[in-house]
PDB file of C-alpha atoms and ligand atoms in Angstrom:
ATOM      1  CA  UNK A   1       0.000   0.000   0.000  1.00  0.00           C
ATOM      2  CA  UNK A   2       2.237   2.645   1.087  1.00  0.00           C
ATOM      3  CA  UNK A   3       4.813   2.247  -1.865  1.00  0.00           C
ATOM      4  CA  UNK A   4       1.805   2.229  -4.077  1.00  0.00           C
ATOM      5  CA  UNK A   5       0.799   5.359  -2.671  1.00  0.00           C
ATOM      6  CA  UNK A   6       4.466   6.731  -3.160  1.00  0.00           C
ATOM      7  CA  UNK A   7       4.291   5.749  -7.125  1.00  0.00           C
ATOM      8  CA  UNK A   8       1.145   7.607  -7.362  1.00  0.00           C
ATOM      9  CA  UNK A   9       2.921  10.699  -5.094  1.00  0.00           C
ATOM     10  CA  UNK A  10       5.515  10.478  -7.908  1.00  0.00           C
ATOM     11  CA  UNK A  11       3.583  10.194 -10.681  1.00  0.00           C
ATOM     12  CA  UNK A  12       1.481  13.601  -9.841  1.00  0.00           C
ATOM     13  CA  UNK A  13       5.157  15.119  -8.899  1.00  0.00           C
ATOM     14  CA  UNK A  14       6.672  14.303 -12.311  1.00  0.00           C
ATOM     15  CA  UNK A  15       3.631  15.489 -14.217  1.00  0.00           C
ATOM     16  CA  UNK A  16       3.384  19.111 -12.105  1.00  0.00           C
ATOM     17  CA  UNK A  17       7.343  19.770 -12.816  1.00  0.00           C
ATOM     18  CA  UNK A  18       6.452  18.946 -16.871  1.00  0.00           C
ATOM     19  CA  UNK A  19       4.298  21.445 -16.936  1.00  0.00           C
ATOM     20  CA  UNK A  20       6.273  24.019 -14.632  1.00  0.00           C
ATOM     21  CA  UNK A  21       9.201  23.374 -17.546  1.00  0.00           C
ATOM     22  CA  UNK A  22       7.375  24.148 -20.590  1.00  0.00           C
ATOM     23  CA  UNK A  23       6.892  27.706 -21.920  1.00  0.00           C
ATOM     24  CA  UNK A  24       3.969  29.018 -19.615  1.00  0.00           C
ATOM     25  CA  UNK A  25       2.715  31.105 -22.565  1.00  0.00           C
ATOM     26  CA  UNK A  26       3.350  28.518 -25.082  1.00  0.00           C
ATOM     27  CA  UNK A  27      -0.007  26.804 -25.170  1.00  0.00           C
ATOM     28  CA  UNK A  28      -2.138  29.933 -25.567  1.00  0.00           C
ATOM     29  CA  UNK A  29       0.304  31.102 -28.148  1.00  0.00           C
ATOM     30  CA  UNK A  30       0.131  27.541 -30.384  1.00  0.00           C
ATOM     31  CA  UNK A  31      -3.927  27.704 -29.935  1.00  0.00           C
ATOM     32  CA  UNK A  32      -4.386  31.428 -30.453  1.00  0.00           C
ATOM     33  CA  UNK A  33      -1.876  33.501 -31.839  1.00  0.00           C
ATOM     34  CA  UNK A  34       0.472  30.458 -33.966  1.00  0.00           C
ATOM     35  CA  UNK A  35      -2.279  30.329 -37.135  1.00  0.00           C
ATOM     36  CA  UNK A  36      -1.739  34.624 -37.689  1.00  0.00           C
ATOM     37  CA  UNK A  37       1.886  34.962 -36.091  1.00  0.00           C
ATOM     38  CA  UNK A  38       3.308  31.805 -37.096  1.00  0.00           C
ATOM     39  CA  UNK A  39       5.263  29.066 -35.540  1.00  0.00           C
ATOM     40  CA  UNK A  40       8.328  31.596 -34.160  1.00  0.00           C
ATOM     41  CA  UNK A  41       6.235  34.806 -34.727  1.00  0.00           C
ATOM     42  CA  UNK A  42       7.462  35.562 -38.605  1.00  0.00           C
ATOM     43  CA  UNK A  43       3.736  35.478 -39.434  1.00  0.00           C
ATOM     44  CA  UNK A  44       4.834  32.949 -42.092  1.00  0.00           C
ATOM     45  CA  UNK A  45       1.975  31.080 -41.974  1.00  0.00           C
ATOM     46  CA  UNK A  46      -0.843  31.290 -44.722  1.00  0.00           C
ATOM     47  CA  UNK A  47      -3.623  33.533 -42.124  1.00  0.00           C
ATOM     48  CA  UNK A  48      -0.530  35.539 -41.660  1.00  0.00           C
ATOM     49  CA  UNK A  49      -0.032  35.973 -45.099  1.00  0.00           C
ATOM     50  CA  UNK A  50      -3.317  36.724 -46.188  1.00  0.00           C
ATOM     51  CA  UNK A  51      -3.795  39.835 -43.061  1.00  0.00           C
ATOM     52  CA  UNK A  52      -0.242  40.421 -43.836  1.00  0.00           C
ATOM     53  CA  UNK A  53       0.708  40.108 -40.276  1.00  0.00           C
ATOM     54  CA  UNK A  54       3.880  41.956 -39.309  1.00  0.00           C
ATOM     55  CA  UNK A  55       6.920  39.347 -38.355  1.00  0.00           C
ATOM     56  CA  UNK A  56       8.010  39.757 -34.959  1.00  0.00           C
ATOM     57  CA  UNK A  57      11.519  40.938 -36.436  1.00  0.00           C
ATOM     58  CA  UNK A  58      10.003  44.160 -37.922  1.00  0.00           C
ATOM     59  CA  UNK A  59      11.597  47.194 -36.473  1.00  0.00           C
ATOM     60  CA  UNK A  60       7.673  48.471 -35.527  1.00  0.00           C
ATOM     61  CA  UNK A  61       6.959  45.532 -33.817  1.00  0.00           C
ATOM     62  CA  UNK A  62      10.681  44.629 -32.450  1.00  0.00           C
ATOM     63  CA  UNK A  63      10.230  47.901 -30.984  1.00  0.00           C
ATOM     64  CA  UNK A  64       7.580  47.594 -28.444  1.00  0.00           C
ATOM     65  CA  UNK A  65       7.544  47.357 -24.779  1.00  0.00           C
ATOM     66  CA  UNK A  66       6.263  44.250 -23.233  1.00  0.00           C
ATOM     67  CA  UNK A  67       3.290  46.185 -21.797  1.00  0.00           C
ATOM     68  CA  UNK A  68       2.768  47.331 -25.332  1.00  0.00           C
ATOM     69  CA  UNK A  69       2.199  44.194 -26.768  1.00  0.00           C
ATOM     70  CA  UNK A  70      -0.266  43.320 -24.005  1.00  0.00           C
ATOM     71  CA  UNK A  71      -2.379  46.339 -24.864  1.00  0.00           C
ATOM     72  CA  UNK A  72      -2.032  45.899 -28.396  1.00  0.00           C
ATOM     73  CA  UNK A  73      -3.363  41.721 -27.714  1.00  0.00           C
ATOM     74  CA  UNK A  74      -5.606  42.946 -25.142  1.00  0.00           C
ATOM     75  CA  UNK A  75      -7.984  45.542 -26.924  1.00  0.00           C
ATOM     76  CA  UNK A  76      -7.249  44.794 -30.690  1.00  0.00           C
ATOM     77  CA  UNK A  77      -4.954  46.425 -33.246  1.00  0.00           C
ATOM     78  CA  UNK A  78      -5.692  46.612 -36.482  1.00  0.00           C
ATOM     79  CA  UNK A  79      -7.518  43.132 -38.158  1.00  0.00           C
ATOM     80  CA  UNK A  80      -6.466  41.707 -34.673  1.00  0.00           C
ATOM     81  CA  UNK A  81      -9.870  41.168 -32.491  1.00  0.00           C
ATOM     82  CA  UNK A  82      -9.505  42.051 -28.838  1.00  0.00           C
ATOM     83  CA  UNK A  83      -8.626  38.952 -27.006  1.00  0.00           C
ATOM     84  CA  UNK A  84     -10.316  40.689 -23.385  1.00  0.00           C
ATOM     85  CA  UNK A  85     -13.029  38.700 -23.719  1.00  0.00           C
ATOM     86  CA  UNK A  86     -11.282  35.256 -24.869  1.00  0.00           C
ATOM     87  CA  UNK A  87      -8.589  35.144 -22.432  1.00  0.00           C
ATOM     88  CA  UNK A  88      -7.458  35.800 -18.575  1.00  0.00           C
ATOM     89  CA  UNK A  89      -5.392  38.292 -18.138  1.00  0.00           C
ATOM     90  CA  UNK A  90      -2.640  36.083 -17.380  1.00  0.00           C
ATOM     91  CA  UNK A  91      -3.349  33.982 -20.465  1.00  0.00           C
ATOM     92  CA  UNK A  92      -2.351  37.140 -22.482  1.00  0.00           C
ATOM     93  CA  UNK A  93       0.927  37.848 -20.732  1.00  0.00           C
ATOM     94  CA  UNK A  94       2.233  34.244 -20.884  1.00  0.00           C
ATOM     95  CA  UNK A  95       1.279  34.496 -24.298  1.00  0.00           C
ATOM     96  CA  UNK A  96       3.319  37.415 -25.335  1.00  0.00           C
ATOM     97  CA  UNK A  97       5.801  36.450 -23.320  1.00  0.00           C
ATOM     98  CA  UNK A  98       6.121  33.533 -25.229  1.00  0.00           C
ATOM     99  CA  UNK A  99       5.855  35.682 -28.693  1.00  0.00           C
ATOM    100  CA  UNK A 100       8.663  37.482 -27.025  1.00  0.00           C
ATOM    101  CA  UNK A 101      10.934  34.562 -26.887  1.00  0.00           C
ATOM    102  CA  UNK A 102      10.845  34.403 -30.690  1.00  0.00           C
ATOM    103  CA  UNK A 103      13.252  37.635 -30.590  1.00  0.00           C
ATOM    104  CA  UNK A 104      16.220  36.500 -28.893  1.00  0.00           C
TER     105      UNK A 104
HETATM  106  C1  HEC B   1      -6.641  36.400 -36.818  1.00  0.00           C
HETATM  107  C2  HEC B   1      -5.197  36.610 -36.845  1.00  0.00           C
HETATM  108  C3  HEC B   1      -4.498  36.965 -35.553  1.00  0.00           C
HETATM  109  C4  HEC B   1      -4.494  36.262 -34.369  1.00  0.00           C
HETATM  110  C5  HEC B   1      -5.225  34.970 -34.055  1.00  0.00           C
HETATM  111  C6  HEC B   1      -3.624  36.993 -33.471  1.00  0.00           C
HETATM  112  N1  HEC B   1      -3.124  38.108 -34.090  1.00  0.00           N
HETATM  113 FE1  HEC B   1      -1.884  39.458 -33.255  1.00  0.00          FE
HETATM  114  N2  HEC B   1      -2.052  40.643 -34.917  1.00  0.00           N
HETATM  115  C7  HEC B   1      -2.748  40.303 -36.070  1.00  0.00           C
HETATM  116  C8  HEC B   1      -2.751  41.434 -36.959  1.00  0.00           C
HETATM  117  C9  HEC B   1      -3.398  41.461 -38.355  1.00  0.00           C
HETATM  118  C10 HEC B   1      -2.065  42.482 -36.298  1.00  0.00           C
HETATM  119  C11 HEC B   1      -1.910  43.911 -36.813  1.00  0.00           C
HETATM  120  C12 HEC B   1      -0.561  44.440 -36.914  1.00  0.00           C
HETATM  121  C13 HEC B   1       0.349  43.695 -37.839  1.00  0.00           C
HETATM  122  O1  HEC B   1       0.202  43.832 -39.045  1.00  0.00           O
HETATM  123  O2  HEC B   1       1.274  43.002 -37.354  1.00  0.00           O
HETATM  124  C14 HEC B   1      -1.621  41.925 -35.020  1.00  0.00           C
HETATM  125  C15 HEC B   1      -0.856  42.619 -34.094  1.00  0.00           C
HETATM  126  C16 HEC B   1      -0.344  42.087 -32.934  1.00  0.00           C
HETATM  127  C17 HEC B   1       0.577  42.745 -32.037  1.00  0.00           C
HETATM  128  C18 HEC B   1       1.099  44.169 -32.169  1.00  0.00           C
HETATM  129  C19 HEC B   1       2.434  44.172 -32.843  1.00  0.00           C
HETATM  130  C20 HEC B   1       2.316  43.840 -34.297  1.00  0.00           C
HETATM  131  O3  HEC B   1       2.638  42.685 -34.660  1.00  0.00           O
HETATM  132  O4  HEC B   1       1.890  44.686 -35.041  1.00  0.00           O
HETATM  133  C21 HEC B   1       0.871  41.861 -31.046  1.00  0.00           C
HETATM  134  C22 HEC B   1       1.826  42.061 -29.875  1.00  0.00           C
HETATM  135  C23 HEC B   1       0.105  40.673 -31.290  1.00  0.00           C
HETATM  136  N3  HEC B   1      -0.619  40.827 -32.444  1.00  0.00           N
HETATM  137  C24 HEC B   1       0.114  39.549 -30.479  1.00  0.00           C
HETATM  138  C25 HEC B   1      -0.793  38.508 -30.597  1.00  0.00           C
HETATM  139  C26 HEC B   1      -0.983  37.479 -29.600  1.00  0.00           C
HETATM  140  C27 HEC B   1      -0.175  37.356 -28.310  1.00  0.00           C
HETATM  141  C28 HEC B   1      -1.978  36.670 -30.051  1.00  0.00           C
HETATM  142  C29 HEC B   1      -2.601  35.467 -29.355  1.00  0.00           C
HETATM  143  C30 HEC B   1      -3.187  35.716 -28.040  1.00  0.00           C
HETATM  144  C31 HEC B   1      -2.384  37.183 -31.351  1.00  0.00           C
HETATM  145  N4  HEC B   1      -1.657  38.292 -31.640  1.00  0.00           N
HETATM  146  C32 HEC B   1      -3.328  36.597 -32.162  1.00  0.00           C
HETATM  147  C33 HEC B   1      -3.368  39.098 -36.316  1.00  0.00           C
HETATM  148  C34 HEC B   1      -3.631  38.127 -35.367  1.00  0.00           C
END
């Protein structure tokens, strides 16, 4: 029983630290931003394309703040919908956080 009950322990352990070691924002990004910003934010994708999404490595997006980019998600910017509504706060800061990754 009780080394059962320390597999299980370990089981739940190992699965909390997986998801502690991924990207936090990387999930939001892949299911909401990844079909217009592409894979590593070049907007090389075909929705990208077609709005004509800016890549990440254009000087007038390169150029904003972190707390920029969270407005900009946040209420909307041009073709982009608001994403207030859609996700948590959090959600969008992981997930720009994550888009931010794609500039180093
Ligand atoms: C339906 C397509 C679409 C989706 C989905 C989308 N975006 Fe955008 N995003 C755009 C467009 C179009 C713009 C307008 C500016 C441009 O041309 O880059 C934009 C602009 C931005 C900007 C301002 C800087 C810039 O590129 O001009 C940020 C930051 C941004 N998006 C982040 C996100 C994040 C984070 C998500 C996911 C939560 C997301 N976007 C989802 C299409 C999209």
């Amino acid at each position: 029983m009780k080394i059962r009950t320390a597999i299980a322990l370990g089981a739940v352990i190992a699965a909390t630290a997986t998801t502690f070691a991924a990207e936090p924002g990387a999930d939001t990004y892949k299911a909401k931003c990844q079909m217009c910003h592409g894979a590593s934010g070049l907007a090389d994708s075909p929705a990208g394309k077609a709005m004509k999404v800016k890549p990440i490595t254009d000087p007038s997006v390169k150029k904003l703040t972190e707390a920029e980019m969270i407005t900009a998600t946040t209420n909307g910017e041009g073709k982009m919908k608001p994403f207030k509504d859609k996700l948590t706060e959090g959600q969008v800061k992981d997930a720009v956080a994550y888009f931010r990754t794609f500039l180093k």
